[in-house]
Coordinates of C-alpha atoms in Angstrom, one line a residue:
X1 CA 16.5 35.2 -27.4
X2 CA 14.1 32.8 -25.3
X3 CA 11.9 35.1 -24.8
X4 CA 11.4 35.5 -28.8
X5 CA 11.9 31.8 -28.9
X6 CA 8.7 31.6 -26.7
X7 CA 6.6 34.5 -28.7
X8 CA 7.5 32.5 -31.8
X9 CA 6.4 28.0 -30.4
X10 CA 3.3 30.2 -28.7
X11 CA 2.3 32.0 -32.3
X12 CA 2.8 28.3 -34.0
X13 CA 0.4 26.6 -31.5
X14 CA -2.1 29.0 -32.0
X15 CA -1.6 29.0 -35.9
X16 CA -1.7 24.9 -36.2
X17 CA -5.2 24.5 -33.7
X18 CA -6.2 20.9 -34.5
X19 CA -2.6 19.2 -34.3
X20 CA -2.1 21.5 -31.2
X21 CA -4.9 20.1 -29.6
X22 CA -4.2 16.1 -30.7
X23 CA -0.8 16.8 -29.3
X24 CA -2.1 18.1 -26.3
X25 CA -4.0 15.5 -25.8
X26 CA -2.1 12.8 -26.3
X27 CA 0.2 14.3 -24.0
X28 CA -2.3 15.5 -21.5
X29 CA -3.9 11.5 -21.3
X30 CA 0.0 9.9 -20.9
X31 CA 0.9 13.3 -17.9
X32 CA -2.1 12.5 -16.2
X33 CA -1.7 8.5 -16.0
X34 CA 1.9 8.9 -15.3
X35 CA 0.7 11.1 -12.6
X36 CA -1.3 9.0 -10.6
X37 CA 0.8 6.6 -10.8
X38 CA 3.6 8.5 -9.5
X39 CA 1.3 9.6 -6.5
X40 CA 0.4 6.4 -6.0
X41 CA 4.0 4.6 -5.8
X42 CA 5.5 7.7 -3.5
X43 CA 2.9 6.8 -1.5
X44 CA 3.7 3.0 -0.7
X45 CA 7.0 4.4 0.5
X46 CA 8.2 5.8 3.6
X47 CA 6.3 3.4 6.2
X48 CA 7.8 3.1 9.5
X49 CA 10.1 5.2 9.7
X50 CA 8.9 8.1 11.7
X51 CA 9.9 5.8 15.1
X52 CA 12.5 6.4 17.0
X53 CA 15.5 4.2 16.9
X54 CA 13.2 3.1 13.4
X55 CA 16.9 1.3 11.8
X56 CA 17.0 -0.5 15.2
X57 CA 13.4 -2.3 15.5
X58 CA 13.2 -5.8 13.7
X59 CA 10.2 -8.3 13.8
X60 CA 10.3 -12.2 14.2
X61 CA 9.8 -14.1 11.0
X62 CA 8.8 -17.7 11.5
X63 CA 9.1 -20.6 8.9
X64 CA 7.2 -23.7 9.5
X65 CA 7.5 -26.9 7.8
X66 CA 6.3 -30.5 8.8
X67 CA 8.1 -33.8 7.6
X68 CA 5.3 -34.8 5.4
X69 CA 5.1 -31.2 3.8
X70 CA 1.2 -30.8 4.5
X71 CA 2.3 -27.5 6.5
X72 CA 4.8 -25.3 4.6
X73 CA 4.5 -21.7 5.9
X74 CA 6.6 -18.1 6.6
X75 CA 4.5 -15.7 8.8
X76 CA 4.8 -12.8 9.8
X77 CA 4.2 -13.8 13.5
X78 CA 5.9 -16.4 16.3
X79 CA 5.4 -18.4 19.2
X80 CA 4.4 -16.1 22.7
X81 CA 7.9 -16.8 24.7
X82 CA 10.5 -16.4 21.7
X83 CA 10.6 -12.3 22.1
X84 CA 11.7 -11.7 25.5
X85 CA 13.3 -15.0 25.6
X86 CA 15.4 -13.8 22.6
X87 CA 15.8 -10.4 24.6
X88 CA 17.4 -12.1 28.1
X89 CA 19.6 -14.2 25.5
X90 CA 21.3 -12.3 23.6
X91 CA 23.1 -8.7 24.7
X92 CA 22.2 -7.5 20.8
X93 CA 18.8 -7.5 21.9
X94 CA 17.7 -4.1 24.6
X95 CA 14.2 -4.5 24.3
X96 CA 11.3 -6.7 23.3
X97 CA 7.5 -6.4 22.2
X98 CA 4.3 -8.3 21.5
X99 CA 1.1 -7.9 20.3
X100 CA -1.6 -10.0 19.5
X101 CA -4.2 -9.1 16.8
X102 CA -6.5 -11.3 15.2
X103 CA -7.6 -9.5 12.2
X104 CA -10.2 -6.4 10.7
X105 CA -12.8 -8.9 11.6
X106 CA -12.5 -9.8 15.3
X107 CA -14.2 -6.5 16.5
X108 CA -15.2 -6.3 20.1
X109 CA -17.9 -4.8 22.3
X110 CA -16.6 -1.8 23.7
X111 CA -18.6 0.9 25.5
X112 CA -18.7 3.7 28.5
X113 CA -19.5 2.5 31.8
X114 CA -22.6 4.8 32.7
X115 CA -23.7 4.2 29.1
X116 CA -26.1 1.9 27.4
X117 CA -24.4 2.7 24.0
X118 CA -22.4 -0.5 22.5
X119 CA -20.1 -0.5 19.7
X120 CA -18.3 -3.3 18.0
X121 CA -14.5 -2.1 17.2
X122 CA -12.3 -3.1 15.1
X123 CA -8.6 -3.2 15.1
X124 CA -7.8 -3.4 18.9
X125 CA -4.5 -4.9 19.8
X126 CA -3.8 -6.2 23.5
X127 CA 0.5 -5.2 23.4
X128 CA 3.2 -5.1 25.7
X129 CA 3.8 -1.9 27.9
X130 CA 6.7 -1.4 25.3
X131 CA 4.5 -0.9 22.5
X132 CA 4.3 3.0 22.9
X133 CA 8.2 3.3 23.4
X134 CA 8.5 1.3 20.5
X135 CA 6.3 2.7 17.7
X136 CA 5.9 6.9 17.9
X137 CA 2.5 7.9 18.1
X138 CA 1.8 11.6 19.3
X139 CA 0.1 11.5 22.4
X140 CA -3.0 13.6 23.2
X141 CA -3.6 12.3 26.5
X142 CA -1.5 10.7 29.0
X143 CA 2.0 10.9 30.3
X144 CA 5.1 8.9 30.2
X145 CA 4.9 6.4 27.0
X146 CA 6.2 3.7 28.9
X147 CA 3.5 4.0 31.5
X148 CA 0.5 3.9 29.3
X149 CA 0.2 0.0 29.1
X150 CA 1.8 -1.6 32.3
X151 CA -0.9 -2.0 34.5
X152 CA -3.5 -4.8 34.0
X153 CA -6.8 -3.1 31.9
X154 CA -5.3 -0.1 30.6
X155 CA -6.4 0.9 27.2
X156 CA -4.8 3.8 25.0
X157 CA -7.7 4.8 22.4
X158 CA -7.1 6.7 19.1
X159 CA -8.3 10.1 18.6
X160 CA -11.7 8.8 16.5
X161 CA -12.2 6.3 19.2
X162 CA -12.2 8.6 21.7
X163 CA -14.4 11.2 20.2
X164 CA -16.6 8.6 19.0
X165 CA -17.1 7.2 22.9
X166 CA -16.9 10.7 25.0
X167 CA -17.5 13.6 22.5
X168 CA -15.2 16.6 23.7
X169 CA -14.8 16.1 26.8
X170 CA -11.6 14.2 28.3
X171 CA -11.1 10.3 27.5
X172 CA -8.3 10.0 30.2
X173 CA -8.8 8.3 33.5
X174 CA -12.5 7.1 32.2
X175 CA -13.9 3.8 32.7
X176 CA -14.9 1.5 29.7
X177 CA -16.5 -2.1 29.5
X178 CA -15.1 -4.7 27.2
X179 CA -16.8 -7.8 26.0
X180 CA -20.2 -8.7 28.1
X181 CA -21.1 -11.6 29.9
X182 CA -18.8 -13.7 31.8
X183 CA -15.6 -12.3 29.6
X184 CA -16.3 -8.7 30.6
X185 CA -13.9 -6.4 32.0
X186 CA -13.7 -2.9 33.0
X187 CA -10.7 -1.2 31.4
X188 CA -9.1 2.5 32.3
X189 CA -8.2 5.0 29.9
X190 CA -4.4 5.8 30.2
X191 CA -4.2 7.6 26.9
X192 CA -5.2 9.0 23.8
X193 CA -3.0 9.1 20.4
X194 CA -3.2 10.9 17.1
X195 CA -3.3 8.1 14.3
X196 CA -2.6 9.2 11.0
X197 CA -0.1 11.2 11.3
X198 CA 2.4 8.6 9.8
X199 CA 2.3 5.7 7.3
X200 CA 2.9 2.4 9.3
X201 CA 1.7 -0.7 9.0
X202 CA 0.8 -0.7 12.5
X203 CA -3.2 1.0 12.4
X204 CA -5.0 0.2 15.8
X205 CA -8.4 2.2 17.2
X206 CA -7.4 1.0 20.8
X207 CA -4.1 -1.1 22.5
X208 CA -5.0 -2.9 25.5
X209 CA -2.3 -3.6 28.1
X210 CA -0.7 -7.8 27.9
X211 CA -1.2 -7.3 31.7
X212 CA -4.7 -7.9 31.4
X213 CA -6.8 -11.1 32.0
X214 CA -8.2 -13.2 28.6
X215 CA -5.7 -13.3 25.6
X216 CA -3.2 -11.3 27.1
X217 CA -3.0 -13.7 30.6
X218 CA -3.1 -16.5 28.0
X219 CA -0.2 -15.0 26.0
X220 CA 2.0 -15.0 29.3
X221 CA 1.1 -18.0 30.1
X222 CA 2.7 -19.7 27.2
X223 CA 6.0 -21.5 27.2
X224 CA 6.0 -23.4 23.6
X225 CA 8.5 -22.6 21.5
X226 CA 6.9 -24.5 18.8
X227 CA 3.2 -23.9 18.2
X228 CA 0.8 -20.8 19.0
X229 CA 2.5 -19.0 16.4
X230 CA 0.3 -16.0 16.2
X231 CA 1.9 -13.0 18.2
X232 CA 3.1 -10.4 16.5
X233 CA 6.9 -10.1 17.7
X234 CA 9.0 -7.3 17.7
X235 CA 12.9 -6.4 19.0
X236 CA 14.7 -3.3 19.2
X237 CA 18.6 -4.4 18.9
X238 CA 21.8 -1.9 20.0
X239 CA 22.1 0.8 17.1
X240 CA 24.8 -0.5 15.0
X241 CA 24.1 -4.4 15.8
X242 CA 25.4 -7.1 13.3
X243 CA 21.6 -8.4 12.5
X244 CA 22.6 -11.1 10.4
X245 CA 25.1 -12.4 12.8
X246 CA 22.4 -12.8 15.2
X247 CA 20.2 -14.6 13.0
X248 CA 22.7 -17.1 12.6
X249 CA 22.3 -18.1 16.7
X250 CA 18.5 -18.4 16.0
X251 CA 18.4 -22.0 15.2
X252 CA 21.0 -22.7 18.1
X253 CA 18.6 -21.3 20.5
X254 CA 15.2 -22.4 19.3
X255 CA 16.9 -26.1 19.9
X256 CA 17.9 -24.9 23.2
X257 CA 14.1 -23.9 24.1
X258 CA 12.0 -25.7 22.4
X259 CA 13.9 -28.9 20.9
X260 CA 11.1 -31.0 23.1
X261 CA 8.4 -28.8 21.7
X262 CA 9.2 -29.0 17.8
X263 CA 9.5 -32.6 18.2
X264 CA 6.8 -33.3 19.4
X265 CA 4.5 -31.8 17.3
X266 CA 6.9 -32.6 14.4
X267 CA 7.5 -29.2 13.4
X268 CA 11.1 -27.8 11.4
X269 CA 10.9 -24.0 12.9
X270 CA 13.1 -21.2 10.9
X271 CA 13.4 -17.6 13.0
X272 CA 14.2 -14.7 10.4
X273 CA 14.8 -11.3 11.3
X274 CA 12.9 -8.5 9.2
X275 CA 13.2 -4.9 9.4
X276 CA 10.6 -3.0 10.4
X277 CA 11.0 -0.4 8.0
X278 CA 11.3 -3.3 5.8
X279 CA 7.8 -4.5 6.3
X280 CA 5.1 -2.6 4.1
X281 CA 7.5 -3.4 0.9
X282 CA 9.3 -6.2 1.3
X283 CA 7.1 -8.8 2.9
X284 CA 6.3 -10.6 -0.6
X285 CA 5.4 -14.2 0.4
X286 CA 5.1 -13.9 4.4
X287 CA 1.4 -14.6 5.7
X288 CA -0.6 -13.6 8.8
X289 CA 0.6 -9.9 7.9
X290 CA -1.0 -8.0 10.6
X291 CA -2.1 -5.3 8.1
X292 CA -2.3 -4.7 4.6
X293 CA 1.1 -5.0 2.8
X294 CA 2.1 -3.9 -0.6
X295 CA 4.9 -5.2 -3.0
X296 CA 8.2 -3.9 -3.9
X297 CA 8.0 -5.5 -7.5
X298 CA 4.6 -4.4 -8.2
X299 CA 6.0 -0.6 -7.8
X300 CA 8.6 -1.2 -9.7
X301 CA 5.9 -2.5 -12.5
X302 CA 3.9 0.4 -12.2
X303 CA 7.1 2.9 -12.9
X304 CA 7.7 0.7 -16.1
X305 CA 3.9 1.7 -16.9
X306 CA 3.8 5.1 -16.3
X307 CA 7.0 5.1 -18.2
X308 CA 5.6 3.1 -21.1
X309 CA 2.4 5.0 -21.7
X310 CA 4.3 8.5 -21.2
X311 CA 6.9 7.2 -23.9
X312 CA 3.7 6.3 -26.2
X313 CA 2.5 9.8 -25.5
X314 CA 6.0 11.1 -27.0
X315 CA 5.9 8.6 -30.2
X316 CA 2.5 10.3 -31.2
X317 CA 3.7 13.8 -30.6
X318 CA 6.9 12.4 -33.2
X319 CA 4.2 10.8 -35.5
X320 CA 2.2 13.9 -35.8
X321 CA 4.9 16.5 -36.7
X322 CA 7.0 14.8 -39.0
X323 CA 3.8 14.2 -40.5
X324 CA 3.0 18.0 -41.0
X325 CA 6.4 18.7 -41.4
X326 CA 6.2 20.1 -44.9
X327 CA 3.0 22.4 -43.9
X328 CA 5.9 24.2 -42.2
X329 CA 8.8 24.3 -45.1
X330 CA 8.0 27.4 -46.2
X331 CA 8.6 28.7 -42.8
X332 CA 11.9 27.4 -42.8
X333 CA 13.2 27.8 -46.0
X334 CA 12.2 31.2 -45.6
X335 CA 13.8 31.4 -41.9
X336 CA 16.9 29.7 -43.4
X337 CA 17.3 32.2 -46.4
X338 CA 17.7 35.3 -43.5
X339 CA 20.5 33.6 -41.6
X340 CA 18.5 31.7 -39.2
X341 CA 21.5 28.8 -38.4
X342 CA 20.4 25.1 -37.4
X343 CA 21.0 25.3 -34.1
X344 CA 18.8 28.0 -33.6
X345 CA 15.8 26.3 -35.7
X346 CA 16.7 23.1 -33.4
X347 CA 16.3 25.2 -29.8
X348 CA 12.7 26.9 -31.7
X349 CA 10.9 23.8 -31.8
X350 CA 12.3 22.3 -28.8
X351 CA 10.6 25.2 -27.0
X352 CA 7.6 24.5 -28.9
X353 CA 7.4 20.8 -27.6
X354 CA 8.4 21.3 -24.3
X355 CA 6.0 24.5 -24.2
X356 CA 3.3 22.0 -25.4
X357 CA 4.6 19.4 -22.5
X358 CA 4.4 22.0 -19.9
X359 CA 0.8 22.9 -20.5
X360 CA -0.4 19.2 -20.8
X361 CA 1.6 19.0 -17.3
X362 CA -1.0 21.9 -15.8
X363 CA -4.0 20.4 -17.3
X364 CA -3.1 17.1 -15.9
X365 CA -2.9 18.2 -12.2
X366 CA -6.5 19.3 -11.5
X367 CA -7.7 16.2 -13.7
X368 CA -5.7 13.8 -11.4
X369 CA -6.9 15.5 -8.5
X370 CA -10.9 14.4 -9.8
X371 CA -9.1 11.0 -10.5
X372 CA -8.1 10.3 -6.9
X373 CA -11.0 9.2 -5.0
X374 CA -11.5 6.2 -8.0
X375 CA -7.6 5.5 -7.5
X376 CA -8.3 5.2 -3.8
X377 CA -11.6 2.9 -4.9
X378 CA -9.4 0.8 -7.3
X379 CA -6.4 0.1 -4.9
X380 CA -7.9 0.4 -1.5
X381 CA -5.6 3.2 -1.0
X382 CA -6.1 6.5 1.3
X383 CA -4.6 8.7 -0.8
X384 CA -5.2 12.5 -0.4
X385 CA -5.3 15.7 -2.6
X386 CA -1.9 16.4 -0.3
X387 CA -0.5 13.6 -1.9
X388 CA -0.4 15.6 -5.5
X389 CA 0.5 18.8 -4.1
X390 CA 3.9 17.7 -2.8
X391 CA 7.0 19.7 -3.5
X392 CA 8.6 16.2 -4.2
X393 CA 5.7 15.0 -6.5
X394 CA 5.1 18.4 -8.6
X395 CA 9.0 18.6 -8.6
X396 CA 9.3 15.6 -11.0
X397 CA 6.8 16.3 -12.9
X398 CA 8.3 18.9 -13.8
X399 CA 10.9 17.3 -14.7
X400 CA 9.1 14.8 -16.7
X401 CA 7.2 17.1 -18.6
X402 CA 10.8 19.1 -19.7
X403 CA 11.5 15.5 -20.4
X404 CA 9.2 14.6 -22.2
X405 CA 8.9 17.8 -24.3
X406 CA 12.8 17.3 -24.9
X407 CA 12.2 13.3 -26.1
X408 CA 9.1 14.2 -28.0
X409 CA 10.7 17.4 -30.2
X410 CA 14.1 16.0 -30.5
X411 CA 13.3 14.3 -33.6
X412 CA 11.1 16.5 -35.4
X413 CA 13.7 19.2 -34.4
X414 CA 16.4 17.5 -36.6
X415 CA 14.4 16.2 -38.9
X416 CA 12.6 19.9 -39.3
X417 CA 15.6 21.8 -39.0
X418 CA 17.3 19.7 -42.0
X419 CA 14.9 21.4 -44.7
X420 CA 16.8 22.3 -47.6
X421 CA 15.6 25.7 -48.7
X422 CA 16.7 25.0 -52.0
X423 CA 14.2 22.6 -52.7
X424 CA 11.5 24.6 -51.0
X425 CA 11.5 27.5 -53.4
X426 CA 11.9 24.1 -56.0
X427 CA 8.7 23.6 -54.8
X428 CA 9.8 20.0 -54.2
X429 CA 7.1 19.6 -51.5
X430 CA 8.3 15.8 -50.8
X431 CA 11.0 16.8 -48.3
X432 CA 13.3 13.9 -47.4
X433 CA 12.0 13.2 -43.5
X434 CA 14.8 11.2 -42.6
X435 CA 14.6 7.2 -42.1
X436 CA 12.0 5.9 -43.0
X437 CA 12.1 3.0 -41.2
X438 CA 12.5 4.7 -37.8
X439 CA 8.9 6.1 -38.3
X440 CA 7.4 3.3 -39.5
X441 CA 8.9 1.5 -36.2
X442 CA 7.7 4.4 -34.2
X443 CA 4.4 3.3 -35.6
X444 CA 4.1 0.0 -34.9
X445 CA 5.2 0.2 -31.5
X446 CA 2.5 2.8 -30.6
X447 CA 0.4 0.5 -31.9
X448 CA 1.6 -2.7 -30.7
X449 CA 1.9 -1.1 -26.9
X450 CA -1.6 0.3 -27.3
X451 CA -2.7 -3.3 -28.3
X452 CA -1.1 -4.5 -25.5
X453 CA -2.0 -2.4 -22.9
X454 CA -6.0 -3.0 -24.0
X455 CA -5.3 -6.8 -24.6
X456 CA -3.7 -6.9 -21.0
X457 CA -6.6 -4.7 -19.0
X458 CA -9.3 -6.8 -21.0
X459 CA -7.8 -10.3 -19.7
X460 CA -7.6 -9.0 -16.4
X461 CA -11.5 -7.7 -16.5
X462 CA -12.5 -11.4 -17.3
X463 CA -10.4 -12.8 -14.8
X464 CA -11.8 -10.9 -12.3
X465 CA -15.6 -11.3 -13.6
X466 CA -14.4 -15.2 -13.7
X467 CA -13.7 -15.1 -9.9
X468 CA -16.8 -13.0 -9.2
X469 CA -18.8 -15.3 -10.8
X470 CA -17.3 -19.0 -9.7
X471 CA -19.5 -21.6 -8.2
X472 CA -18.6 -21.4 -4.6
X473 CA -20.7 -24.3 -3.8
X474 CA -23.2 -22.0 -2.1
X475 CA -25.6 -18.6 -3.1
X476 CA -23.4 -16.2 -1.7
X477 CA -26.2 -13.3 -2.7
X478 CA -28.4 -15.0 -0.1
X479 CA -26.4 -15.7 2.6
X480 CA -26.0 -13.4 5.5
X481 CA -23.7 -13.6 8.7
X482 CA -24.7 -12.1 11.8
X483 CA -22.1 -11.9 14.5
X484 CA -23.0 -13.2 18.1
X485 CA -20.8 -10.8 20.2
X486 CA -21.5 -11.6 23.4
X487 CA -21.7 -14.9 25.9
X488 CA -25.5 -13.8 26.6
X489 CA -25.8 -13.7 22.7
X490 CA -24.5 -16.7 22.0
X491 CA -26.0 -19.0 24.8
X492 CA -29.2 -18.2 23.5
X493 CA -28.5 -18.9 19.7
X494 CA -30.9 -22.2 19.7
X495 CA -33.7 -19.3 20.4
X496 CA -32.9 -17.0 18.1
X497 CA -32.5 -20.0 15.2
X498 CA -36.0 -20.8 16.2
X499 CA -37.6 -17.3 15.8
X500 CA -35.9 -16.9 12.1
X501 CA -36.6 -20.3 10.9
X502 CA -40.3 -18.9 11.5
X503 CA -39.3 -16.4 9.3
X504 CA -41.1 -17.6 5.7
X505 CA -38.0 -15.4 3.6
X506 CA -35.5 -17.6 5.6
X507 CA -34.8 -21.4 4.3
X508 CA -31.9 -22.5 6.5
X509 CA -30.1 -21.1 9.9
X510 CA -26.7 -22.2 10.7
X511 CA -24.5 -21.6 13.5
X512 CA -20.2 -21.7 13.3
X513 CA -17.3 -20.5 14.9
X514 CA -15.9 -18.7 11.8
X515 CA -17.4 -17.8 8.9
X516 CA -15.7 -18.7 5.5
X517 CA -12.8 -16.4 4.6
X518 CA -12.8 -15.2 7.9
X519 CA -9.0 -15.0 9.1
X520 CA -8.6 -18.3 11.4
X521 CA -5.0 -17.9 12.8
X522 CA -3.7 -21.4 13.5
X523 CA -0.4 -23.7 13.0
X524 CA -2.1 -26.9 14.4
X525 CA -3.4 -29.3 11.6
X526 CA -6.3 -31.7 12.2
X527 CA -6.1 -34.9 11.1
X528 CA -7.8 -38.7 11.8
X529 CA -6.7 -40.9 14.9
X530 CA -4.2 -43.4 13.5
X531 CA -4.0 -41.8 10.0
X532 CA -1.5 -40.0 7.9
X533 CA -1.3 -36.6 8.8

């Protein structure tokens, strides 16, 4: 019976070409949107928790706020002490880590000791010798994880690092040079790791051991429990620990360390707990994110999308056949007058739209496939051609598109299979399609979704040109930083300002610190002697 059911939607698509191929479309357009989408959102999911013990490791949340409100901030970061403090506090707390990163910009000079090859590289963390037994990276070089980062100058490089720097041959037990000048330091490769292998929010090129002189000697150097607020803090707790029960000693033993502190600077200090499995999703609101975060709610807007614009791809299919519905009431008058029962008409053309669905489905997957890279461009995404051709992915498609064959016939199917054949060999051509209302609501909501949709993305486009375009105060086309990396560099900037003033296609040369939008990470705010804060 299916298999005649089959012969029979297949011979109807081929009969009725041009609404076929509308239908097809229109269902092709909402598959493939709903698609990316899909890939997209699965994506954002599943960070962090690859490590082991992952339902165990928490970071430090820090809320700032000053009596006069001019500071009012939750980040993502805390004071230097609080970790291990925290960790020879309270029993719930085995283990502690800290790392200290100050953003995609703050790239260093790295290179190989019997080199002259420099490269500025970004993403380098100076941690704790915990980091490795606390986030799960496959090792390619080195040995014991907790090892890797105890001694003073050890570095663990990722696997593009390391080929980058010594090609094939081995990276481990090599020497490399960081910084120049005065803040140089020679630093000893104690490991290599895979990256990628694993969505976390946690993304360095190379982790230099908190054992080793500069920011990391600084770092254990600190005792202020209220200001510094930029390390990166993380706990493991005992498996099965009562998390928000600990929170609630927080504010009990931030008093106890650092009452002096906070009062002196005139700080109100909040520690929160976070999950790190928590953290790519659920960090809406918390700055200082040491990577790229994404949003819980905005997910949950794009699944309304997808599911919006594949409904809209069923209301035209709906629109489009009971609109041809009479072109096909000789067929089942005539079906109707041999003993063909309404059930049987009903299951006919629900074959045929879900046979319709399941081709739009195969079209859609090489077109979202081309679609990816511009997805990726769009959301600053990486994702990959794996990422459609996942059992879990093509597994609900699937699903959709017997869904949406299912919601899309369903109504054409009764409507169809409710032909009187009476009237048919009447020749009363104006078959009763059922409610008339219903498809005129069907109508306008296609419509009035469509409207919206377009209205929506063309606010959005001006928005964005608007900000493009705003008067920064300055000629941002014209303006270009160069980066001083090195003490040498930068003691002899009054030189080099010189030489490019000379320069008759240069007007002005300015020296700073940090270049606007650059990532400053600071709690302390400036203000005149004697004056309000």
């Amino acid at each position: 019976m299916l298999k005649n059911h089959l012969k029979i939607a297949w011979r109807s698509l081929i009969k009725n070409k041009l609404q076929t191929s509308i239908n097809l479309l229109g269902l092709t357009v909402g598959t493939v949107c709903c698609l990316v989408i899909l890939v997209y959102v699965n994506a954002q999911f599943g960070y962090d928790q690859h490590h082991d013990d992952a339902s165990s490791l928490y970071r430090i949340r820090t809320k700032i706020k000053t009596d006069n409100s001019s500071l009012d901030s939750d980040m993502a970061a805390a004071s230097p002490p609080i970790a291990f403090a925290m960790k020879e506090d309270f029993p719930e707390v085995i283990d502690a880590c800290r790392i200290v990163y100050f953003g995609e910009e703050s790239s260093q000079l790295l290179r190989v000791s019997d080199s002259d090859d420099s490269y500025y590289v970004s993403r380098g963390y100076v941690a704790d010798s915990t980091f490795f037994s606390f986030f799960k990276y496959p090792l390619l070089e080195g040995g014991n994880p907790k090892e890797l980062l105890k001694a003073p100058n050890n570095v663990v490089l990722s696997s593009k690092l390391a080929q980058k720097l010594f090609g094939n041959t081995k990276a481990l037990g090599k020497t490399l040079i960081l910084g120049a000048g005065e803040q140089q330091q020679d630093i000893t490769v104690t490991g290599v790791f895979k990256e990628g292998e694993n969505k976390t929010h946690l993304q360095p090129n190379y982790v230099l051991s908190m054992a080793s002189p500069g920011i990391g000697e600084f770092v254990r150097s600190v005792d202020n429990y209220a200001t510094q607020n930029f390390v990166f803090s993380y706990l493991k707790v005992v498996p099965g620990a009562n998390v928000a029960q600990l929170e609630k000693k927080l504010p009990e033993f931030l008093q106890a360390g650092g009452a002096d502190d906070l009062a002196a600077i005139g700080f109100e200090k909040t520690l929160l707990l976070q999950a790190v499995k928590d953290i790519h999703l659920y960090s809406k609101g918390i700055d200082a994110q040491i990577d790229n975060v994404s949003n819980i709610e905005y997910l949950y807007a794009m699944l309304l999308l997808a599911f919006i614009i594949q409904l809209v791809a069923c209301v035209n299919f709906v629109n489009l056949s009971t609109a041809r519905a009479s072109k096909r009431a000789k067929e089942i008058g005539v079906r109707k007058v041999i003993g063909a029962e309404r059930g049987a008409l009903i299951k006919q053309f629900l074959n045929e739209s879900v046979l319709l669905s399941l081709f739009a489905l195969v079209i859609s997957i090489p077109l979202a496939t081309f679609l990816i890279p511009g997805m990726n461009g769009l959301t600053g995404g990486n994702l990959a051609f794996a990422d459609i051709w996942n059992l879990k992915i093509l597994g609900l498609l699937t699903a959709i598109g017997v869904a949406t064959g299912l919601i899309a016939g369903i109504y054409p199917a009764l409507i169809l299979s409710s032909i009187k054949p009476a009237k048919v060999i009447k020749g009363m051509v104006n078959i009763n399609l059922g409610s008339g209302n219903l498809r005129k609501g069907l109508v306008v909501f296609q419509f009035v979704v469509s409207i919206g949709l377009v209205t929506a993305v063309l606010i959005i486009t001006q928005q964005l040109k608007y900000a493009q375009s705003k008067d920064m105060g300055f000629d941002k086309e014209n303006v270009i930083a160069i980066k001083l990396g090195t003490q040498e560099a930068q003691t002899r900037y009054t030189a080099l300002r010189d030489e490019l003033m000379a320069l008759s296609r240069i007007s002005e040369v300015a020296g700073t610190n940090n270049y606007p939008s650059a990532r400053i990470m600071g709690d302390l705010g400036i203000h005149l002697p004697g004056q309000n804060p």
